[in-house]
């Protein structure tokens, strides 16, 4: 699950680097198509779980799904 989280996290960072999102932009983390969280907050939360050696599979998966929803906003 950590590998899948890494893939989605890299995708969001690359979309940010390419100008698709701004750090203070609201993005969709629930998958319902409605922006609900600042990108900076979503990235901070995902990175915190990613580097936590005690993170559970459920925590990793929850963050992965949020990042996946963000990537879908940009057609990724």
JSON list of N, CA and C in Angstrom, two decimals:
[
{"chain": "A", "resi": 1, "resn": "UNK", "atom": "N", "xyz": [0.82, -1.19, 0.00]},
{"chain": "A", "resi": 1, "resn": "UNK", "atom": "CA", "xyz": [0.00, 0.00, 0.00]},
{"chain": "A", "resi": 1, "resn": "UNK", "atom": "C", "xyz": [0.87, 1.27, 0.00]},
{"chain": "A", "resi": 2, "resn": "UNK", "atom": "N", "xyz": [2.02, 1.18, 0.66]},
{"chain": "A", "resi": 2, "resn": "UNK", "atom": "CA", "xyz": [2.92, 2.34, 0.68]},
{"chain": "A", "resi": 2, "resn": "UNK", "atom": "C", "xyz": [3.38, 2.69, -0.74]},
{"chain": "A", "resi": 3, "resn": "UNK", "atom": "N", "xyz": [3.62, 1.68, -1.56]},
{"chain": "A", "resi": 3, "resn": "UNK", "atom": "CA", "xyz": [4.03, 1.92, -2.95]},
{"chain": "A", "resi": 3, "resn": "UNK", "atom": "C", "xyz": [2.93, 2.65, -3.72]},
{"chain": "A", "resi": 4, "resn": "UNK", "atom": "N", "xyz": [1.67, 2.24, -3.52]},
{"chain": "A", "resi": 4, "resn": "UNK", "atom": "CA", "xyz": [0.55, 2.89, -4.20]},
{"chain": "A", "resi": 4, "resn": "UNK", "atom": "C", "xyz": [0.38, 4.33, -3.73]},
{"chain": "A", "resi": 5, "resn": "UNK", "atom": "N", "xyz": [0.58, 4.55, -2.43]},
{"chain": "A", "resi": 5, "resn": "UNK", "atom": "CA", "xyz": [0.54, 5.91, -1.91]},
{"chain": "A", "resi": 5, "resn": "UNK", "atom": "C", "xyz": [1.64, 6.74, -2.56]},
{"chain": "A", "resi": 6, "resn": "UNK", "atom": "N", "xyz": [2.83, 6.19, -2.66]},
{"chain": "A", "resi": 6, "resn": "UNK", "atom": "CA", "xyz": [3.94, 6.91, -3.29]},
{"chain": "A", "resi": 6, "resn": "UNK", "atom": "C", "xyz": [3.61, 7.30, -4.73]},
{"chain": "A", "resi": 7, "resn": "UNK", "atom": "N", "xyz": [2.98, 6.39, -5.46]},
{"chain": "A", "resi": 7, "resn": "UNK", "atom": "CA", "xyz": [2.63, 6.68, -6.86]},
{"chain": "A", "resi": 7, "resn": "UNK", "atom": "C", "xyz": [1.67, 7.87, -6.95]},
{"chain": "A", "resi": 8, "resn": "UNK", "atom": "N", "xyz": [0.63, 7.84, -6.14]},
{"chain": "A", "resi": 8, "resn": "UNK", "atom": "CA", "xyz": [-0.35, 8.93, -6.17]},
{"chain": "A", "resi": 8, "resn": "UNK", "atom": "C", "xyz": [0.26, 10.24, -5.68]},
{"chain": "A", "resi": 9, "resn": "UNK", "atom": "N", "xyz": [1.09, 10.15, -4.65]},
{"chain": "A", "resi": 9, "resn": "UNK", "atom": "CA", "xyz": [1.73, 11.35, -4.11]},
{"chain": "A", "resi": 9, "resn": "UNK", "atom": "C", "xyz": [2.65, 11.98, -5.15]},
{"chain": "A", "resi": 10, "resn": "UNK", "atom": "N", "xyz": [3.42, 11.17, -5.85]},
{"chain": "A", "resi": 10, "resn": "UNK", "atom": "CA", "xyz": [4.28, 11.68, -6.91]},
{"chain": "A", "resi": 10, "resn": "UNK", "atom": "C", "xyz": [3.44, 12.34, -8.00]},
{"chain": "A", "resi": 11, "resn": "UNK", "atom": "N", "xyz": [2.32, 11.73, -8.33]},
{"chain": "A", "resi": 11, "resn": "UNK", "atom": "CA", "xyz": [1.44, 12.32, -9.35]},
{"chain": "A", "resi": 11, "resn": "UNK", "atom": "C", "xyz": [0.95, 13.70, -8.96]},
{"chain": "A", "resi": 12, "resn": "UNK", "atom": "N", "xyz": [0.54, 13.85, -7.70]},
{"chain": "A", "resi": 12, "resn": "UNK", "atom": "CA", "xyz": [0.08, 15.17, -7.24]},
{"chain": "A", "resi": 12, "resn": "UNK", "atom": "C", "xyz": [1.22, 16.18, -7.27]},
{"chain": "A", "resi": 13, "resn": "UNK", "atom": "N", "xyz": [2.39, 15.78, -6.79]},
{"chain": "A", "resi": 13, "resn": "UNK", "atom": "CA", "xyz": [3.54, 16.69, -6.82]},
{"chain": "A", "resi": 13, "resn": "UNK", "atom": "C", "xyz": [3.90, 17.10, -8.25]},
{"chain": "A", "resi": 14, "resn": "UNK", "atom": "N", "xyz": [3.85, 16.15, -9.18]},
{"chain": "A", "resi": 14, "resn": "UNK", "atom": "CA", "xyz": [4.15, 16.48, -10.58]},
{"chain": "A", "resi": 14, "resn": "UNK", "atom": "C", "xyz": [3.10, 17.41, -11.17]},
{"chain": "A", "resi": 15, "resn": "UNK", "atom": "N", "xyz": [1.83, 17.16, -10.85]},
{"chain": "A", "resi": 15, "resn": "UNK", "atom": "CA", "xyz": [0.78, 18.07, -11.32]},
{"chain": "A", "resi": 15, "resn": "UNK", "atom": "C", "xyz": [0.98, 19.47, -10.74]},
{"chain": "A", "resi": 16, "resn": "UNK", "atom": "N", "xyz": [1.36, 19.54, -9.48]},
{"chain": "A", "resi": 16, "resn": "UNK", "atom": "CA", "xyz": [1.65, 20.84, -8.87]},
{"chain": "A", "resi": 16, "resn": "UNK", "atom": "C", "xyz": [2.83, 21.52, -9.59]},
{"chain": "A", "resi": 17, "resn": "UNK", "atom": "N", "xyz": [3.89, 20.76, -9.81]},
{"chain": "A", "resi": 17, "resn": "UNK", "atom": "CA", "xyz": [5.08, 21.31, -10.47]},
{"chain": "A", "resi": 17, "resn": "UNK", "atom": "C", "xyz": [4.77, 21.81, -11.88]},
{"chain": "A", "resi": 18, "resn": "UNK", "atom": "N", "xyz": [3.83, 21.15, -12.54]},
{"chain": "A", "resi": 18, "resn": "UNK", "atom": "CA", "xyz": [3.45, 21.56, -13.89]},
{"chain": "A", "resi": 18, "resn": "UNK", "atom": "C", "xyz": [2.43, 22.69, -13.90]},
{"chain": "A", "resi": 19, "resn": "UNK", "atom": "N", "xyz": [2.03, 23.16, -12.72]},
{"chain": "A", "resi": 19, "resn": "UNK", "atom": "CA", "xyz": [1.11, 24.29, -12.65]},
{"chain": "A", "resi": 19, "resn": "UNK", "atom": "C", "xyz": [-0.36, 23.92, -12.66]},
{"chain": "A", "resi": 20, "resn": "UNK", "atom": "N", "xyz": [-0.68, 22.64, -12.54]},
{"chain": "A", "resi": 20, "resn": "UNK", "atom": "CA", "xyz": [-2.08, 22.23, -12.56]},
{"chain": "A", "resi": 20, "resn": "UNK", "atom": "C", "xyz": [-2.81, 22.68, -11.30]},
{"chain": "A", "resi": 21, "resn": "UNK", "atom": "N", "xyz": [-2.09, 22.76, -10.20]},
{"chain": "A", "resi": 21, "resn": "UNK", "atom": "CA", "xyz": [-2.68, 23.15, -8.92]},
{"chain": "A", "resi": 21, "resn": "UNK", "atom": "C", "xyz": [-1.77, 24.15, -8.22]},
{"chain": "A", "resi": 22, "resn": "UNK", "atom": "N", "xyz": [-2.36, 25.01, -7.42]},
{"chain": "A", "resi": 22, "resn": "UNK", "atom": "CA", "xyz": [-1.61, 25.89, -6.54]},
{"chain": "A", "resi": 22, "resn": "UNK", "atom": "C", "xyz": [-1.71, 25.36, -5.12]},
{"chain": "A", "resi": 23, "resn": "UNK", "atom": "N", "xyz": [-0.73, 25.69, -4.30]},
{"chain": "A", "resi": 23, "resn": "UNK", "atom": "CA", "xyz": [-0.74, 25.20, -2.92]},
{"chain": "A", "resi": 23, "resn": "UNK", "atom": "C", "xyz": [-1.96, 25.67, -2.14]},
{"chain": "A", "resi": 24, "resn": "UNK", "atom": "N", "xyz": [-2.47, 26.84, -2.45]},
{"chain": "A", "resi": 24, "resn": "UNK", "atom": "CA", "xyz": [-3.63, 27.38, -1.75]},
{"chain": "A", "resi": 24, "resn": "UNK", "atom": "C", "xyz": [-4.94, 27.13, -2.49]},
{"chain": "A", "resi": 25, "resn": "UNK", "atom": "N", "xyz": [-4.91, 26.20, -3.43]},
{"chain": "A", "resi": 25, "resn": "UNK", "atom": "CA", "xyz": [-6.10, 25.86, -4.21]},
{"chain": "A", "resi": 25, "resn": "UNK", "atom": "C", "xyz": [-6.87, 24.75, -3.51]},
{"chain": "A", "resi": 26, "resn": "UNK", "atom": "N", "xyz": [-8.19, 24.86, -3.52]},
{"chain": "A", "resi": 26, "resn": "UNK", "atom": "CA", "xyz": [-9.01, 23.77, -3.01]},
{"chain": "A", "resi": 26, "resn": "UNK", "atom": "C", "xyz": [-9.03, 22.63, -4.02]},
{"chain": "A", "resi": 27, "resn": "UNK", "atom": "N", "xyz": [-8.86, 21.42, -3.51]},
{"chain": "A", "resi": 27, "resn": "UNK", "atom": "CA", "xyz": [-8.88, 20.22, -4.35]},
{"chain": "A", "resi": 27, "resn": "UNK", "atom": "C", "xyz": [-9.87, 19.22, -3.75]},
{"chain": "A", "resi": 28, "resn": "UNK", "atom": "N", "xyz": [-10.29, 18.27, -4.55]},
{"chain": "A", "resi": 28, "resn": "UNK", "atom": "CA", "xyz": [-11.23, 17.24, -4.12]},
{"chain": "A", "resi": 28, "resn": "UNK", "atom": "C", "xyz": [-10.48, 16.09, -3.48]},
{"chain": "A", "resi": 29, "resn": "UNK", "atom": "N", "xyz": [-10.72, 15.85, -2.19]},
{"chain": "A", "resi": 29, "resn": "UNK", "atom": "CA", "xyz": [-10.10, 14.70, -1.52]},
{"chain": "A", "resi": 29, "resn": "UNK", "atom": "C", "xyz": [-11.12, 13.63, -1.18]},
{"chain": "A", "resi": 30, "resn": "UNK", "atom": "N", "xyz": [-12.40, 13.90, -1.43]},
{"chain": "A", "resi": 30, "resn": "UNK", "atom": "CA", "xyz": [-13.44, 12.93, -1.09]},
{"chain": "A", "resi": 30, "resn": "UNK", "atom": "C", "xyz": [-13.87, 12.10, -2.29]},
{"chain": "A", "resi": 31, "resn": "UNK", "atom": "N", "xyz": [-13.46, 12.53, -3.48]},
{"chain": "A", "resi": 31, "resn": "UNK", "atom": "CA", "xyz": [-13.82, 11.78, -4.68]},
{"chain": "A", "resi": 31, "resn": "UNK", "atom": "C", "xyz": [-15.19, 12.11, -5.22]},
{"chain": "A", "resi": 32, "resn": "UNK", "atom": "N", "xyz": [-15.83, 13.16, -4.68]},
{"chain": "A", "resi": 32, "resn": "UNK", "atom": "CA", "xyz": [-17.18, 13.51, -5.15]},
{"chain": "A", "resi": 32, "resn": "UNK", "atom": "C", "xyz": [-17.17, 14.62, -6.20]},
{"chain": "A", "resi": 33, "resn": "UNK", "atom": "N", "xyz": [-15.97, 15.06, -6.60]},
{"chain": "A", "resi": 33, "resn": "UNK", "atom": "CA", "xyz": [-15.85, 16.10, -7.62]},
{"chain": "A", "resi": 33, "resn": "UNK", "atom": "C", "xyz": [-15.95, 17.51, -7.10]},
{"chain": "A", "resi": 34, "resn": "UNK", "atom": "N", "xyz": [-16.12, 17.67, -5.79]},
{"chain": "A", "resi": 34, "resn": "UNK", "atom": "CA", "xyz": [-16.23, 18.99, -5.19]},
{"chain": "A", "resi": 34, "resn": "UNK", "atom": "C", "xyz": [-14.96, 19.32, -4.41]},
{"chain": "A", "resi": 35, "resn": "UNK", "atom": "N", "xyz": [-14.28, 20.41, -4.75]},
{"chain": "A", "resi": 35, "resn": "UNK", "atom": "CA", "xyz": [-13.08, 20.80, -4.00]},
{"chain": "A", "resi": 35, "resn": "UNK", "atom": "C", "xyz": [-13.42, 21.03, -2.53]},
{"chain": "A", "resi": 36, "resn": "UNK", "atom": "N", "xyz": [-12.60, 20.47, -1.63]},
{"chain": "A", "resi": 36, "resn": "UNK", "atom": "CA", "xyz": [-12.93, 20.52, -0.21]},
{"chain": "A", "resi": 36, "resn": "UNK", "atom": "C", "xyz": [-11.73, 20.74, 0.71]},
{"chain": "A", "resi": 37, "resn": "UNK", "atom": "N", "xyz": [-10.52, 20.67, 0.19]},
{"chain": "A", "resi": 37, "resn": "UNK", "atom": "CA", "xyz": [-9.32, 20.75, 1.02]},
{"chain": "A", "resi": 37, "resn": "UNK", "atom": "C", "xyz": [-8.24, 21.52, 0.27]},
{"chain": "A", "resi": 38, "resn": "UNK", "atom": "N", "xyz": [-7.50, 22.36, 1.01]},
{"chain": "A", "resi": 38, "resn": "UNK", "atom": "CA", "xyz": [-6.36, 23.03, 0.38]},
{"chain": "A", "resi": 38, "resn": "UNK", "atom": "C", "xyz": [-5.33, 21.98, -0.04]},
{"chain": "A", "resi": 39, "resn": "UNK", "atom": "N", "xyz": [-4.74, 22.18, -1.20]},
{"chain": "A", "resi": 39, "resn": "UNK", "atom": "CA", "xyz": [-3.71, 21.25, -1.66]},
{"chain": "A", "resi": 39, "resn": "UNK", "atom": "C", "xyz": [-2.59, 21.13, -0.64]},
{"chain": "A", "resi": 40, "resn": "UNK", "atom": "N", "xyz": [-2.16, 22.24, -0.06]},
{"chain": "A", "resi": 40, "resn": "UNK", "atom": "CA", "xyz": [-1.08, 22.20, 0.92]},
{"chain": "A", "resi": 40, "resn": "UNK", "atom": "C", "xyz": [-1.44, 21.32, 2.11]},
{"chain": "A", "resi": 41, "resn": "UNK", "atom": "N", "xyz": [-2.68, 21.37, 2.56]},
{"chain": "A", "resi": 41, "resn": "UNK", "atom": "CA", "xyz": [-3.12, 20.55, 3.69]},
{"chain": "A", "resi": 41, "resn": "UNK", "atom": "C", "xyz": [-3.16, 19.07, 3.31]},
{"chain": "A", "resi": 42, "resn": "UNK", "atom": "N", "xyz": [-3.65, 18.79, 2.12]},
{"chain": "A", "resi": 42, "resn": "UNK", "atom": "CA", "xyz": [-3.73, 17.41, 1.65]},
{"chain": "A", "resi": 42, "resn": "UNK", "atom": "C", "xyz": [-2.33, 16.80, 1.51]},
{"chain": "A", "resi": 43, "resn": "UNK", "atom": "N", "xyz": [-1.40, 17.58, 0.96]},
{"chain": "A", "resi": 43, "resn": "UNK", "atom": "CA", "xyz": [-0.04, 17.08, 0.81]},
{"chain": "A", "resi": 43, "resn": "UNK", "atom": "C", "xyz": [0.64, 16.88, 2.16]},
{"chain": "A", "resi": 44, "resn": "UNK", "atom": "N", "xyz": [0.44, 17.80, 3.07]},
{"chain": "A", "resi": 44, "resn": "UNK", "atom": "CA", "xyz": [1.03, 17.67, 4.41]},
{"chain": "A", "resi": 44, "resn": "UNK", "atom": "C", "xyz": [0.53, 16.42, 5.11]},
{"chain": "A", "resi": 45, "resn": "UNK", "atom": "N", "xyz": [-0.77, 16.18, 5.03]},
{"chain": "A", "resi": 45, "resn": "UNK", "atom": "CA", "xyz": [-1.35, 14.99, 5.67]},
{"chain": "A", "resi": 45, "resn": "UNK", "atom": "C", "xyz": [-0.81, 13.71, 5.04]},
{"chain": "A", "resi": 46, "resn": "UNK", "atom": "N", "xyz": [-0.74, 13.69, 3.72]},
{"chain": "A", "resi": 46, "resn": "UNK", "atom": "CA", "xyz": [-0.25, 12.49, 3.04]},
{"chain": "A", "resi": 46, "resn": "UNK", "atom": "C", "xyz": [1.22, 12.24, 3.34]},
{"chain": "A", "resi": 47, "resn": "UNK", "atom": "N", "xyz": [2.02, 13.29, 3.33]},
{"chain": "A", "resi": 47, "resn": "UNK", "atom": "CA", "xyz": [3.45, 13.13, 3.62]},
{"chain": "A", "resi": 47, "resn": "UNK", "atom": "C", "xyz": [3.66, 12.66, 5.06]},
{"chain": "A", "resi": 48, "resn": "UNK", "atom": "N", "xyz": [2.85, 13.14, 5.99]},
{"chain": "A", "resi": 48, "resn": "UNK", "atom": "CA", "xyz": [2.98, 12.72, 7.39]},
{"chain": "A", "resi": 48, "resn": "UNK", "atom": "C", "xyz": [2.70, 11.23, 7.55]},
{"chain": "A", "resi": 49, "resn": "UNK", "atom": "N", "xyz": [1.68, 10.75, 6.87]},
{"chain": "A", "resi": 49, "resn": "UNK", "atom": "CA", "xyz": [1.37, 9.32, 6.94]},
{"chain": "A", "resi": 49, "resn": "UNK", "atom": "C", "xyz": [2.45, 8.51, 6.23]},
{"chain": "A", "resi": 50, "resn": "UNK", "atom": "N", "xyz": [2.91, 9.03, 5.11]},
{"chain": "A", "resi": 50, "resn": "UNK", "atom": "CA", "xyz": [3.93, 8.32, 4.32]},
{"chain": "A", "resi": 50, "resn": "UNK", "atom": "C", "xyz": [5.20, 8.06, 5.12]},
{"chain": "A", "resi": 51, "resn": "UNK", "atom": "N", "xyz": [5.64, 9.05, 5.89]},
{"chain": "A", "resi": 51, "resn": "UNK", "atom": "CA", "xyz": [6.91, 8.88, 6.61]},
{"chain": "A", "resi": 51, "resn": "UNK", "atom": "C", "xyz": [6.74, 8.23, 7.98]},
{"chain": "A", "resi": 52, "resn": "UNK", "atom": "N", "xyz": [5.51, 7.95, 8.38]},
{"chain": "A", "resi": 52, "resn": "UNK", "atom": "CA", "xyz": [5.25, 7.33, 9.67]},
{"chain": "A", "resi": 52, "resn": "UNK", "atom": "C", "xyz": [5.46, 5.81, 9.56]},
{"chain": "A", "resi": 53, "resn": "UNK", "atom": "N", "xyz": [6.51, 5.28, 10.18]},
{"chain": "A", "resi": 53, "resn": "UNK", "atom": "CA", "xyz": [6.75, 3.84, 10.08]},
{"chain": "A", "resi": 53, "resn": "UNK", "atom": "C", "xyz": [5.66, 3.00, 10.74]},
{"chain": "A", "resi": 54, "resn": "UNK", "atom": "N", "xyz": [4.87, 3.62, 11.60]},
{"chain": "A", "resi": 54, "resn": "UNK", "atom": "CA", "xyz": [3.80, 2.89, 12.29]},
{"chain": "A", "resi": 54, "resn": "UNK", "atom": "C", "xyz": [2.44, 3.06, 11.61]},
{"chain": "A", "resi": 55, "resn": "UNK", "atom": "N", "xyz": [2.42, 3.72, 10.46]},
{"chain": "A", "resi": 55, "resn": "UNK", "atom": "CA", "xyz": [1.15, 3.95, 9.77]},
{"chain": "A", "resi": 55, "resn": "UNK", "atom": "C", "xyz": [0.50, 2.62, 9.39]},
{"chain": "A", "resi": 56, "resn": "UNK", "atom": "N", "xyz": [-0.77, 2.52, 9.65]},
{"chain": "A", "resi": 56, "resn": "UNK", "atom": "CA", "xyz": [-1.50, 1.29, 9.33]},
{"chain": "A", "resi": 56, "resn": "UNK", "atom": "C", "xyz": [-1.83, 1.25, 7.84]},
{"chain": "A", "resi": 57, "resn": "UNK", "atom": "N", "xyz": [-2.17, 0.06, 7.38]},
{"chain": "A", "resi": 57, "resn": "UNK", "atom": "CA", "xyz": [-2.59, -0.10, 5.99]},
{"chain": "A", "resi": 57, "resn": "UNK", "atom": "C", "xyz": [-3.81, 0.79, 5.71]},
{"chain": "A", "resi": 58, "resn": "UNK", "atom": "N", "xyz": [-4.72, 0.87, 6.66]},
{"chain": "A", "resi": 58, "resn": "UNK", "atom": "CA", "xyz": [-5.93, 1.68, 6.49]},
{"chain": "A", "resi": 58, "resn": "UNK", "atom": "C", "xyz": [-5.58, 3.16, 6.35]},
{"chain": "A", "resi": 59, "resn": "UNK", "atom": "N", "xyz": [-4.62, 3.64, 7.14]},
{"chain": "A", "resi": 59, "resn": "UNK", "atom": "CA", "xyz": [-4.21, 5.04, 7.05]},
{"chain": "A", "resi": 59, "resn": "UNK", "atom": "C", "xyz": [-3.54, 5.32, 5.72]},
{"chain": "A", "resi": 60, "resn": "UNK", "atom": "N", "xyz": [-2.69, 4.40, 5.28]},
{"chain": "A", "resi": 60, "resn": "UNK", "atom": "CA", "xyz": [-2.02, 4.55, 3.99]},
{"chain": "A", "resi": 60, "resn": "UNK", "atom": "C", "xyz": [-3.04, 4.57, 2.86]},
{"chain": "A", "resi": 61, "resn": "UNK", "atom": "N", "xyz": [-3.99, 3.65, 2.93]},
{"chain": "A", "resi": 61, "resn": "UNK", "atom": "CA", "xyz": [-5.01, 3.55, 1.88]},
{"chain": "A", "resi": 61, "resn": "UNK", "atom": "C", "xyz": [-5.89, 4.79, 1.85]},
{"chain": "A", "resi": 62, "resn": "UNK", "atom": "N", "xyz": [-6.25, 5.32, 3.01]},
{"chain": "A", "resi": 62, "resn": "UNK", "atom": "CA", "xyz": [-7.09, 6.52, 3.07]},
{"chain": "A", "resi": 62, "resn": "UNK", "atom": "C", "xyz": [-6.40, 7.69, 2.39]},
{"chain": "A", "resi": 63, "resn": "UNK", "atom": "N", "xyz": [-5.12, 7.87, 2.66]},
{"chain": "A", "resi": 63, "resn": "UNK", "atom": "CA", "xyz": [-4.37, 8.96, 2.03]},
{"chain": "A", "resi": 63, "resn": "UNK", "atom": "C", "xyz": [-4.20, 8.71, 0.54]},
{"chain": "A", "resi": 64, "resn": "UNK", "atom": "N", "xyz": [-3.96, 7.47, 0.16]},
{"chain": "A", "resi": 64, "resn": "UNK", "atom": "CA", "xyz": [-3.81, 7.14, -1.25]},
{"chain": "A", "resi": 64, "resn": "UNK", "atom": "C", "xyz": [-5.09, 7.49, -2.01]},
{"chain": "A", "resi": 65, "resn": "UNK", "atom": "N", "xyz": [-6.25, 7.19, -1.43]},
{"chain": "A", "resi": 65, "resn": "UNK", "atom": "CA", "xyz": [-7.52, 7.48, -2.10]},
{"chain": "A", "resi": 65, "resn": "UNK", "atom": "C", "xyz": [-7.75, 8.98, -2.23]},
{"chain": "A", "resi": 66, "resn": "UNK", "atom": "N", "xyz": [-7.36, 9.74, -1.23]},
{"chain": "A", "resi": 66, "resn": "UNK", "atom": "CA", "xyz": [-7.49, 11.20, -1.31]},
{"chain": "A", "resi": 66, "resn": "UNK", "atom": "C", "xyz": [-6.62, 11.75, -2.42]},
{"chain": "A", "resi": 67, "resn": "UNK", "atom": "N", "xyz": [-5.40, 11.27, -2.50]},
{"chain": "A", "resi": 67, "resn": "UNK", "atom": "CA", "xyz": [-4.49, 11.73, -3.56]},
{"chain": "A", "resi": 67, "resn": "UNK", "atom": "C", "xyz": [-4.98, 11.31, -4.94]},
{"chain": "A", "resi": 68, "resn": "UNK", "atom": "N", "xyz": [-5.54, 10.13, -5.02]},
{"chain": "A", "resi": 68, "resn": "UNK", "atom": "CA", "xyz": [-6.10, 9.65, -6.28]},
{"chain": "A", "resi": 68, "resn": "UNK", "atom": "C", "xyz": [-7.22, 10.57, -6.75]},
{"chain": "A", "resi": 69, "resn": "UNK", "atom": "N", "xyz": [-8.07, 11.01, -5.81]},
{"chain": "A", "resi": 69, "resn": "UNK", "atom": "CA", "xyz": [-9.15, 11.93, -6.15]},
{"chain": "A", "resi": 69, "resn": "UNK", "atom": "C", "xyz": [-8.60, 13.25, -6.68]},
{"chain": "A", "resi": 70, "resn": "UNK", "atom": "N", "xyz": [-7.52, 13.73, -6.07]},
{"chain": "A", "resi": 70, "resn": "UNK", "atom": "CA", "xyz": [-6.89, 14.96, -6.52]},
{"chain": "A", "resi": 70, "resn": "UNK", "atom": "C", "xyz": [-6.34, 14.78, -7.94]},
{"chain": "A", "resi": 71, "resn": "UNK", "atom": "N", "xyz": [-5.67, 13.67, -8.17]},
{"chain": "A", "resi": 71, "resn": "UNK", "atom": "CA", "xyz": [-5.11, 13.41, -9.51]},
{"chain": "A", "resi": 71, "resn": "UNK", "atom": "C", "xyz": [-6.20, 13.31, -10.56]},
{"chain": "A", "resi": 72, "resn": "UNK", "atom": "N", "xyz": [-7.35, 12.77, -10.19]},
{"chain": "A", "resi": 72, "resn": "UNK", "atom": "CA", "xyz": [-8.46, 12.67, -11.14]},
{"chain": "A", "resi": 72, "resn": "UNK", "atom": "C", "xyz": [-8.97, 14.04, -11.55]},
{"chain": "A", "resi": 73, "resn": "UNK", "atom": "N", "xyz": [-8.82, 15.04, -10.68]},
{"chain": "A", "resi": 73, "resn": "UNK", "atom": "CA", "xyz": [-9.25, 16.40, -11.02]},
{"chain": "A", "resi": 73, "resn": "UNK", "atom": "C", "xyz": [-8.51, 16.91, -12.25]},
{"chain": "A", "resi": 74, "resn": "UNK", "atom": "N", "xyz": [-7.30, 16.40, -12.44]},
{"chain": "A", "resi": 74, "resn": "UNK", "atom": "CA", "xyz": [-6.47, 16.85, -13.55]},
{"chain": "A", "resi": 74, "resn": "UNK", "atom": "C", "xyz": [-6.42, 15.81, -14.65]},
{"chain": "A", "resi": 75, "resn": "UNK", "atom": "N", "xyz": [-7.33, 14.86, -14.62]},
{"chain": "A", "resi": 75, "resn": "UNK", "atom": "CA", "xyz": [-7.37, 13.83, -15.65]},
{"chain": "A", "resi": 75, "resn": "UNK", "atom": "C", "xyz": [-6.31, 12.78, -15.51]},
{"chain": "A", "resi": 76, "resn": "UNK", "atom": "N", "xyz": [-5.67, 12.70, -14.33]},
{"chain": "A", "resi": 76, "resn": "UNK", "atom": "CA", "xyz": [-4.62, 11.73, -14.10]},
{"chain": "A", "resi": 76, "resn": "UNK", "atom": "C", "xyz": [-5.17, 10.51, -13.51]}
]
